[in-house]
Tab-separated table of C-alpha atoms in Angstrom:
chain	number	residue	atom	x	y	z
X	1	UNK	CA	-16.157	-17.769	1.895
X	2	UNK	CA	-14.635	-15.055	4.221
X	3	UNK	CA	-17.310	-13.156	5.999
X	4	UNK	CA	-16.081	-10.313	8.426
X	5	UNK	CA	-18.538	-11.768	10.899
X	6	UNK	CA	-16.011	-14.791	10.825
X	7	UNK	CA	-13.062	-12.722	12.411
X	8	UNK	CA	-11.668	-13.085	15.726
X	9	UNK	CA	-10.810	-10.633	18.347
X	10	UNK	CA	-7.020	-10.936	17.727
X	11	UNK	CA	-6.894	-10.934	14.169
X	12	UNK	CA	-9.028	-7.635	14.100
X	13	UNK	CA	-6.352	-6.645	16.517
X	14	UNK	CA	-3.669	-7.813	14.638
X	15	UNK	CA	-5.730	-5.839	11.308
X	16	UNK	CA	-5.211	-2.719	13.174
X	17	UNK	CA	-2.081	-3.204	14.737
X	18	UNK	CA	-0.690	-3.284	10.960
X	19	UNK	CA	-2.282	0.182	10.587
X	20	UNK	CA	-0.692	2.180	13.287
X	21	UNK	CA	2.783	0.005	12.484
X	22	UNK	CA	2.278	1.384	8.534
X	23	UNK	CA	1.329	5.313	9.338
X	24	UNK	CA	4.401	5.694	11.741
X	25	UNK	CA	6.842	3.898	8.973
X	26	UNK	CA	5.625	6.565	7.022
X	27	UNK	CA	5.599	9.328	9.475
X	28	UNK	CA	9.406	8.350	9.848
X	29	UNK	CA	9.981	8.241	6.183
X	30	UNK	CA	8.167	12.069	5.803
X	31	UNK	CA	10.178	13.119	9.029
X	32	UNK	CA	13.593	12.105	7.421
X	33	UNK	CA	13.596	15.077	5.029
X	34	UNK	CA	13.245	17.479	7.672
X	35	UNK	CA	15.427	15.866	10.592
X	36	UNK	CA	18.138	14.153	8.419
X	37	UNK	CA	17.770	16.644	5.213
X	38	UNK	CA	19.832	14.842	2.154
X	39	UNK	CA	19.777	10.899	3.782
X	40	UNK	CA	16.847	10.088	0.965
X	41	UNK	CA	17.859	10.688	-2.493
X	42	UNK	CA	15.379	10.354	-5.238
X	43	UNK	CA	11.462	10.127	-4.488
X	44	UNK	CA	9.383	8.528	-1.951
X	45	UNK	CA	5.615	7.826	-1.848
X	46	UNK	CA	3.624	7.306	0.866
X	47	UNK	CA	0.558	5.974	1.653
X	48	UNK	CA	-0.815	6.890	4.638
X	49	UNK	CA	-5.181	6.790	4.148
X	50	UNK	CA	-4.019	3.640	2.769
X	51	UNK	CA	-4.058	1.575	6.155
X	52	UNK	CA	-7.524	0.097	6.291
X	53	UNK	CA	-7.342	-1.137	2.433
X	54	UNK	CA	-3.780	-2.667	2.458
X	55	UNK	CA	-3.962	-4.437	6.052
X	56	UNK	CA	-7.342	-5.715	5.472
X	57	UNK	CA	-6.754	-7.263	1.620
X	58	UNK	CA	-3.554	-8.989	3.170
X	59	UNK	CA	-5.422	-10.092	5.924
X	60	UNK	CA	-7.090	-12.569	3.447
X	61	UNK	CA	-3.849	-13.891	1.982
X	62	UNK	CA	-1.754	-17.254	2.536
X	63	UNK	CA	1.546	-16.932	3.490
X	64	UNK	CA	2.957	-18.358	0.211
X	65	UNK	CA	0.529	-15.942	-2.579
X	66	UNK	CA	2.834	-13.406	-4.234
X	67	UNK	CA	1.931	-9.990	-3.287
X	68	UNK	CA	3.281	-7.209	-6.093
X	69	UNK	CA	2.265	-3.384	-5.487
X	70	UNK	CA	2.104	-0.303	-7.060
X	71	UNK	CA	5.512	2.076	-6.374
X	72	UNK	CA	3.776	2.923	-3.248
X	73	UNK	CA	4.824	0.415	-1.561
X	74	UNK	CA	6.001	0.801	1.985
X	75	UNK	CA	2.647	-0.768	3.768
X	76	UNK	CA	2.707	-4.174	1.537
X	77	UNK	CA	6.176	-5.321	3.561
X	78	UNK	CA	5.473	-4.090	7.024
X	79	UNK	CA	2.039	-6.088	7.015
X	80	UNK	CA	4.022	-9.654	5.266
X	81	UNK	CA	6.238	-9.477	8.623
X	82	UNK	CA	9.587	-7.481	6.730
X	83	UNK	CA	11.845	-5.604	9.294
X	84	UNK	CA	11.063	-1.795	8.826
X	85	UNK	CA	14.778	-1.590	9.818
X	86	UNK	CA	15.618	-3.412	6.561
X	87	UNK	CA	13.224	-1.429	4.823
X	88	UNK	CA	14.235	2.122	6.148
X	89	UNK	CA	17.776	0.941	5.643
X	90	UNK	CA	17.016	0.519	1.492
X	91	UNK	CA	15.229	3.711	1.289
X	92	UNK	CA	17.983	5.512	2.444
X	93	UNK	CA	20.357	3.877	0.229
X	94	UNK	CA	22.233	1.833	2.887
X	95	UNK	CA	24.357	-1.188	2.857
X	96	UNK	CA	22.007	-2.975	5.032
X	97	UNK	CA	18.740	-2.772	3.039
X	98	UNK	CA	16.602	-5.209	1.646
X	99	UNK	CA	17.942	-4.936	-1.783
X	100	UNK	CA	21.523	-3.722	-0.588
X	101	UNK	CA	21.050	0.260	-1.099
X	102	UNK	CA	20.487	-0.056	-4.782
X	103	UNK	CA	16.720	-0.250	-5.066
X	104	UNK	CA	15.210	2.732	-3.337
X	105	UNK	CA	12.042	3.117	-2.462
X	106	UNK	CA	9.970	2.264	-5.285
X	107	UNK	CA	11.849	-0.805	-5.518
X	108	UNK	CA	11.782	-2.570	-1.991
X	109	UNK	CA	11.439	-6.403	-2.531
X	110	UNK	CA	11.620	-9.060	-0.122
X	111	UNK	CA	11.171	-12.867	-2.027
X	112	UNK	CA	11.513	-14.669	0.791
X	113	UNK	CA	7.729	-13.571	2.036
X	114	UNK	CA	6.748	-13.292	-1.591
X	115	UNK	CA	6.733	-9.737	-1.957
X	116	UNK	CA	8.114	-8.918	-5.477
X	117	UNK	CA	9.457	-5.619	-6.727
X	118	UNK	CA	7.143	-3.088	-7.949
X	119	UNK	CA	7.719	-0.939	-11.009
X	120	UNK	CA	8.383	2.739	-10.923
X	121	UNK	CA	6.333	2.819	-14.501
X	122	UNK	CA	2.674	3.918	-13.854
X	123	UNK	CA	1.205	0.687	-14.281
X	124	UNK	CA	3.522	-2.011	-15.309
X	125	UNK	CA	3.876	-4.045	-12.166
X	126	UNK	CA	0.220	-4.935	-13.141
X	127	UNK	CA	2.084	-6.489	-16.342
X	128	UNK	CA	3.950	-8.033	-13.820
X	129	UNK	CA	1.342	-9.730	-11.073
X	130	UNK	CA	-0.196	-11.118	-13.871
X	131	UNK	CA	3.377	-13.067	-15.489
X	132	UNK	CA	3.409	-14.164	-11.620
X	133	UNK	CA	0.020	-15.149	-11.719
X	134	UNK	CA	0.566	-17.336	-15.404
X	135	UNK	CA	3.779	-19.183	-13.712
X	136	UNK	CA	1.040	-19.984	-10.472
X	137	UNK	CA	-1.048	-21.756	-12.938
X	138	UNK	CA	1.254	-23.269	-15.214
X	139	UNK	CA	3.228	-24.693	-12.315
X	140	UNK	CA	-0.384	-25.598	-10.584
X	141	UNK	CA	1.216	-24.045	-6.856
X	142	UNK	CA	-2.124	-22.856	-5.881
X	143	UNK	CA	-1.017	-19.525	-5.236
X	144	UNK	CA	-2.882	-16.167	-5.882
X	145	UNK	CA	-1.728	-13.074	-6.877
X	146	UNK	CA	-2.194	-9.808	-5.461
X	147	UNK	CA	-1.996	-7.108	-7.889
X	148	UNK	CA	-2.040	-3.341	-5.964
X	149	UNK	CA	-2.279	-0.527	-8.368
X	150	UNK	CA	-3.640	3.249	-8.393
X	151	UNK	CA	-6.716	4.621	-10.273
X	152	UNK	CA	-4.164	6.715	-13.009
X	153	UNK	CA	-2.876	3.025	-13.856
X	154	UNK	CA	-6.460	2.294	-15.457
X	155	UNK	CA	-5.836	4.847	-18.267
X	156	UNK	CA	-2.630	2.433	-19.075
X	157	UNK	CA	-2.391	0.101	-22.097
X	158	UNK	CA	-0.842	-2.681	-18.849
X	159	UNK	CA	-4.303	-2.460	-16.962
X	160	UNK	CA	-6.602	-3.553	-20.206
X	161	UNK	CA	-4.014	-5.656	-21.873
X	162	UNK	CA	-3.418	-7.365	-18.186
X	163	UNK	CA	-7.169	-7.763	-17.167
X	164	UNK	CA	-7.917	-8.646	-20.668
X	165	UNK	CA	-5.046	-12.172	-20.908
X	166	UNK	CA	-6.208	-12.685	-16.979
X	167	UNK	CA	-9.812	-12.803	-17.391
X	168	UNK	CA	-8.884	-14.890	-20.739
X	169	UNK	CA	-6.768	-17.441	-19.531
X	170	UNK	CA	-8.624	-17.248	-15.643
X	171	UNK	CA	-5.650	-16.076	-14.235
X	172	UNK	CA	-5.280	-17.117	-9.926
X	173	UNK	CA	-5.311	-13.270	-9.893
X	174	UNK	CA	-7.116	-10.425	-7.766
X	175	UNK	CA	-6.695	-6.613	-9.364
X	176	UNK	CA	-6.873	-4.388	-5.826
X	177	UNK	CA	-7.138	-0.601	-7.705
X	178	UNK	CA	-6.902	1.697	-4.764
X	179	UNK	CA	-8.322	4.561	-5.702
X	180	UNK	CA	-7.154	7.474	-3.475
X	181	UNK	CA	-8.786	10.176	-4.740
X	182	UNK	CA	-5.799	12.116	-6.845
X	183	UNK	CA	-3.204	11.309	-9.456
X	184	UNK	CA	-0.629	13.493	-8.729
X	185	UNK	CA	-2.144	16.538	-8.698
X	186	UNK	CA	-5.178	15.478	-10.684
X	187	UNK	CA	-8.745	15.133	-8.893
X	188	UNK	CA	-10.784	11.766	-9.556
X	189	UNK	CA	-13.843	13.402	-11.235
X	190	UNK	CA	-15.788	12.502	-14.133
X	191	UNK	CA	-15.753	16.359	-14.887
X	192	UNK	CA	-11.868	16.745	-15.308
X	193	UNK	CA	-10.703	15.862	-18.876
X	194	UNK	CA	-7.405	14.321	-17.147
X	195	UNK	CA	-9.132	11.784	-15.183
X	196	UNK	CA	-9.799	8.356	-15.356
X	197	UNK	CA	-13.416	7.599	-17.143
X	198	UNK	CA	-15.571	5.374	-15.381
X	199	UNK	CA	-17.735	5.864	-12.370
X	200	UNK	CA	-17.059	3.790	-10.421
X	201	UNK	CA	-14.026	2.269	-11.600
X	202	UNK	CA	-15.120	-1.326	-10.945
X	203	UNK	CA	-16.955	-1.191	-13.831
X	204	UNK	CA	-14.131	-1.541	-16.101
X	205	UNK	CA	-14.316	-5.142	-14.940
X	206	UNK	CA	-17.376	-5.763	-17.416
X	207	UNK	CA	-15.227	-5.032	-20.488
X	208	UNK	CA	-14.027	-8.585	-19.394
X	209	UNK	CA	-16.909	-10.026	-18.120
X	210	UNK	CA	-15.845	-10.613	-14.718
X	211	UNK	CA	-16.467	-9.663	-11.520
X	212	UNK	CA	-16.115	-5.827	-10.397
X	213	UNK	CA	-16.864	-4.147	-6.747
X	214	UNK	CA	-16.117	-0.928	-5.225
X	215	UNK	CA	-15.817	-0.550	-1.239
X	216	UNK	CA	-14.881	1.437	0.931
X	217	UNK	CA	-10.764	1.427	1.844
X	218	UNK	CA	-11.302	3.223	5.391
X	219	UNK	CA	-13.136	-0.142	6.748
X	220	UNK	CA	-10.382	-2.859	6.952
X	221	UNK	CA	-13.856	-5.173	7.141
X	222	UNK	CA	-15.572	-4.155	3.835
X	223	UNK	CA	-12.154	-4.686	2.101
X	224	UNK	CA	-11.698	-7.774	3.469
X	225	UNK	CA	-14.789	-8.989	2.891
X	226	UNK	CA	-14.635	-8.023	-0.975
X	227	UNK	CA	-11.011	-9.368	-1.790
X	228	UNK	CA	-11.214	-12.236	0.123
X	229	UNK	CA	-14.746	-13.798	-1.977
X	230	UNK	CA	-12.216	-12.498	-5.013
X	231	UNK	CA	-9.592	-14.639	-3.710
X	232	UNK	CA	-11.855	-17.536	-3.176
X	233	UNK	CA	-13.068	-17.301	-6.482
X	234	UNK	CA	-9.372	-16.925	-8.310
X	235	UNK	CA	-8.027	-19.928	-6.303
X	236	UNK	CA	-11.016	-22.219	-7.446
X	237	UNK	CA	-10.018	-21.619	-10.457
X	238	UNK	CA	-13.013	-19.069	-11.824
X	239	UNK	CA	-10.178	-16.154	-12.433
X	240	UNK	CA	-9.530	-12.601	-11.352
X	241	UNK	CA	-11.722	-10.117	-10.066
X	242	UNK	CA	-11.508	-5.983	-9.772
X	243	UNK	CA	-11.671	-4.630	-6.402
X	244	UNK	CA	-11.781	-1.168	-5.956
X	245	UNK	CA	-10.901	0.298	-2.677
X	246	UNK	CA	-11.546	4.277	-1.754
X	247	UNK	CA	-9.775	6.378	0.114
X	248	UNK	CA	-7.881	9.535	0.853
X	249	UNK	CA	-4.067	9.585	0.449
X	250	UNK	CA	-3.450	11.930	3.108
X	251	UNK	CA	0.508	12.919	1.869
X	252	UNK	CA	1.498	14.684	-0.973
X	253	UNK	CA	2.150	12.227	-4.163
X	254	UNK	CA	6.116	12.523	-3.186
X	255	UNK	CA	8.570	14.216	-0.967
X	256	UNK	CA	8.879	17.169	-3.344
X	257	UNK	CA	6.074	18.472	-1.868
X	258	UNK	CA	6.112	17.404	1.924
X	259	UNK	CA	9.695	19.081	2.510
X	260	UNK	CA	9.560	22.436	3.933
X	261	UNK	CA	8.286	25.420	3.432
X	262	UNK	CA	4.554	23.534	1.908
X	263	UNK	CA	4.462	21.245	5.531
X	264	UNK	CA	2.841	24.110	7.327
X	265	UNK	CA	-1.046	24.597	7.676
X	266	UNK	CA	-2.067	20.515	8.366
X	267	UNK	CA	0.817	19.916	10.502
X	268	UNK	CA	2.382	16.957	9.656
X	269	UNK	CA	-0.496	15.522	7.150
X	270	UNK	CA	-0.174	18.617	4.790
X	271	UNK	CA	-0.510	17.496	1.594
X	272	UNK	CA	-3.815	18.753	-0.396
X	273	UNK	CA	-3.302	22.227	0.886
X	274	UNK	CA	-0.422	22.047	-2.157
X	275	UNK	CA	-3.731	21.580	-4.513
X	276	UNK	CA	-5.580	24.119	-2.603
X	277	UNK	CA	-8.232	22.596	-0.938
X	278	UNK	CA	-8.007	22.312	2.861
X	279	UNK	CA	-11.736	21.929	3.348
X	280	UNK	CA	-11.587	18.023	1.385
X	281	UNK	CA	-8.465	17.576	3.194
X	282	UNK	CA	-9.898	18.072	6.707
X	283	UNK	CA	-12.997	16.283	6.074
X	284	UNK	CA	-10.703	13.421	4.959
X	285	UNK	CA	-9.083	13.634	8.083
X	286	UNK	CA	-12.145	13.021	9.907
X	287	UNK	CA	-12.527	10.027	8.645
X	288	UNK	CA	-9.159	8.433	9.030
X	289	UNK	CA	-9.066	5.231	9.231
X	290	UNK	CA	-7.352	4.631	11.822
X	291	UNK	CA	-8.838	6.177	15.139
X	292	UNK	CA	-11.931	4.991	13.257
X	293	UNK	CA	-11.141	1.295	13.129
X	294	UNK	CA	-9.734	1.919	17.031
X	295	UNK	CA	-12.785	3.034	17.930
X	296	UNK	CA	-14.601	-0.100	16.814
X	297	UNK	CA	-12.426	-2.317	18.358
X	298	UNK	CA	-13.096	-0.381	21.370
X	299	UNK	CA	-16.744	-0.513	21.064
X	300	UNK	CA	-16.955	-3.852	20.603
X	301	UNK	CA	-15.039	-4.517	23.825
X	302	UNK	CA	-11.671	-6.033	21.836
X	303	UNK	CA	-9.447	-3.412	23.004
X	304	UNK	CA	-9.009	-1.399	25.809
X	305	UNK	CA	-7.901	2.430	25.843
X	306	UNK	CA	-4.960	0.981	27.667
X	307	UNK	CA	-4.190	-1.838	25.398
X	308	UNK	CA	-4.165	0.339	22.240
X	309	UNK	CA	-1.960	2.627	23.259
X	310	UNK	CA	0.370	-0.249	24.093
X	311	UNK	CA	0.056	-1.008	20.339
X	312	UNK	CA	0.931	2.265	19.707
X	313	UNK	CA	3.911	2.848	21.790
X	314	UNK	CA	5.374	-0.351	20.716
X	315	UNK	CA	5.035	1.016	17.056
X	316	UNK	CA	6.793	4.030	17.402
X	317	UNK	CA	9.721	2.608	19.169
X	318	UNK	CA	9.712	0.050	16.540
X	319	UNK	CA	10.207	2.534	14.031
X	320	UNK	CA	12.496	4.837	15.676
X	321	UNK	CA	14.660	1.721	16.540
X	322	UNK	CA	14.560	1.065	12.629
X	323	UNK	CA	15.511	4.951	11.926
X	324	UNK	CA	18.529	4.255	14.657
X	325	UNK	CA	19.485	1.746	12.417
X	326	UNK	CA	19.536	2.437	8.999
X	327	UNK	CA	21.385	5.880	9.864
X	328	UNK	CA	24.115	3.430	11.521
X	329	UNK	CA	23.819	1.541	8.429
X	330	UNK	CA	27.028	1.791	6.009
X	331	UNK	CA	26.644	3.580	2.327
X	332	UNK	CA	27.348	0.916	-0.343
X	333	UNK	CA	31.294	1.379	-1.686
X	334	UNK	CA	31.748	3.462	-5.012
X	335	UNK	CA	33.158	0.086	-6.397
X	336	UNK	CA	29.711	-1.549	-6.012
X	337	UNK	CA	27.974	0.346	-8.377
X	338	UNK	CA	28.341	-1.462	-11.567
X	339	UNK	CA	27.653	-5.184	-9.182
X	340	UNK	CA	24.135	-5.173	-11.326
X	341	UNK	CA	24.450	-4.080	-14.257
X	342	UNK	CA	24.521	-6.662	-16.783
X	343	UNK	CA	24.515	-5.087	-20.441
């Protein structure tokens, strides 16, 4: 059983470390439109708020369990040990990224450390994780899945239909619904006719008879805590389990929104002004998970002022270094465009 008592100083240094690493990937990705307008094409999704929950349910994985996300997918990568160089290079449709320039953003993959390509269909890598997670048991590897996916995916035929087969079959699964507090535009509330029924979401999970929990995504610990007795339990053999993690996405749901002339009252971390609402958005601010989880660390004497700083300097050259290089990268030629098309 993984207890967060169990952890040592330098993987809850390592935990965090994958935090600041995943908000400046994204603060690169969000600064592209305004400093190199016209190098993206086509829509990006971030998810910065999303730190604490993605570092800290990877934190519990083996090297060789599949991990398959939701279309926002930059932090899944960054945390499995992908170059952000690679990645930045693919999201801006270079030569040099991970799936050559023709994937995008909601399509980064990287099979070598098991991360397979999410779906840009609300819902369907879900579909997905669990085919991954039926070839796991059939061939007996004694991997687990990870299945990421947003709260709008649970109004999906994929979610039930998935759980259901999983929960049937005990799939070596774990269902991580990160519920970050919108779809789209849409607030999660039982009162809105739009939303997703259920409160909280982990109780879908009884419609299956397994287990369901909800924690809280700001505190890397809780999450890890939650998935990991999941994962224990799928890779005995018991089946999945429905973790849901809460947080705040603190970016717009795309870049259609965070280019100018809407990035103005929050700074850089605009994005539920667009909904009108700056009083949630600063409160959710104030709770960001990461100066939160730095603060702990601190506390507890595991990191100086000093040392995190170092952590966070190294980041940010990191990334700019990977900017550097996929703007050096080359565009794919015009005669590569029909390499992958096969009907």
């Amino acid at each position: 059983m993984k207890k967060k008592e169990d952890l040592g100083k330098d993987k809850l240094i390592w935990m965090w470390t994958q935090m600041v690493r995943i908000r400046e990937f994204e603060e690169r990705v969000k600064r592209t439109f305004i400093e190199h307008p016209g190098v993206i094409r086509g829509h990006t999704h971030l998810g910065d708020g999303a730190e604490a929950s993605i570092a800290g349910a990877l934190a519990t994985r083996d090297s060789e369990d599949p991990v398959v996300p939701t279309y926002r997918c930059h932090g899944y990568p960054l945390v499995l040990g992908t170059p952000p160089k690679n990645m930045l290079a693919e999201i801006y449709g270079r030569k040099d990224g991970l799936c050559g320039g023709f994937g995008g953003s909601m399509h980064l993959c990287d099979p070598e450390r098991h991360f397979l390509s999410p779906s840009g269909i609300v819902g369907q890598g879900i579909a997905h994780a669990a085919g991954a997670a039926l070839t796991a048991q059939v061939k007996n590897t004694g991997q687990v899945v990870y299945s990421f996916f947003g709260e709008g995916s649970t109004k999906q035929g994929a979610f039930y239909e998935s759980l259901n087969i999983a929960a049937v079959w005990k799939l070596p699964i774990v269902f991580i619904l990160e519920n970050n507090e919108y779809q789209v535009y849409t607030r999660v509330s039982a009162e809105d006719a739009n939303s997703a029924a259920g409160e909280p979401l982990s109780t879908k999970a009884e419609a299956f008879s397994i287990p369901g929990v909800t924690v809280d995504g700001t505190d890397p610990l809780a999450v890890y805590e939650a998935v990991g007795e999941a994962v224990d339990r799928a890779r005995s053999g018991k089946g999945p389990s429905l973790i849901e993690s809460k947080f705040y996405r603190l970016s717009a749901h795309g870049n259609s929104i965070t280019v100018p002339p809407m990035t103005t009252q929050f700074g850089e971390h605009e994005a539920i002004e667009v909904y009108g609402n700056g009083d949630e958005y600063s409160a959710a601010k104030a709770r960001d998970p990461i100066p939160k989880f730095r603060a702990i660390l601190i506390a507890r004497g595991f990191l100086t002022d000093a040392d995190a700083q170092k952590i966070e300097t190294a980041a940010r050259t990191d990334m700019d270094d990977a900017v550097n290089y996929a703007l050096a990268s080359p565009l794919p030629a015009p005669e590569e465009a029909t390499n992958h098309i096969f009907a």
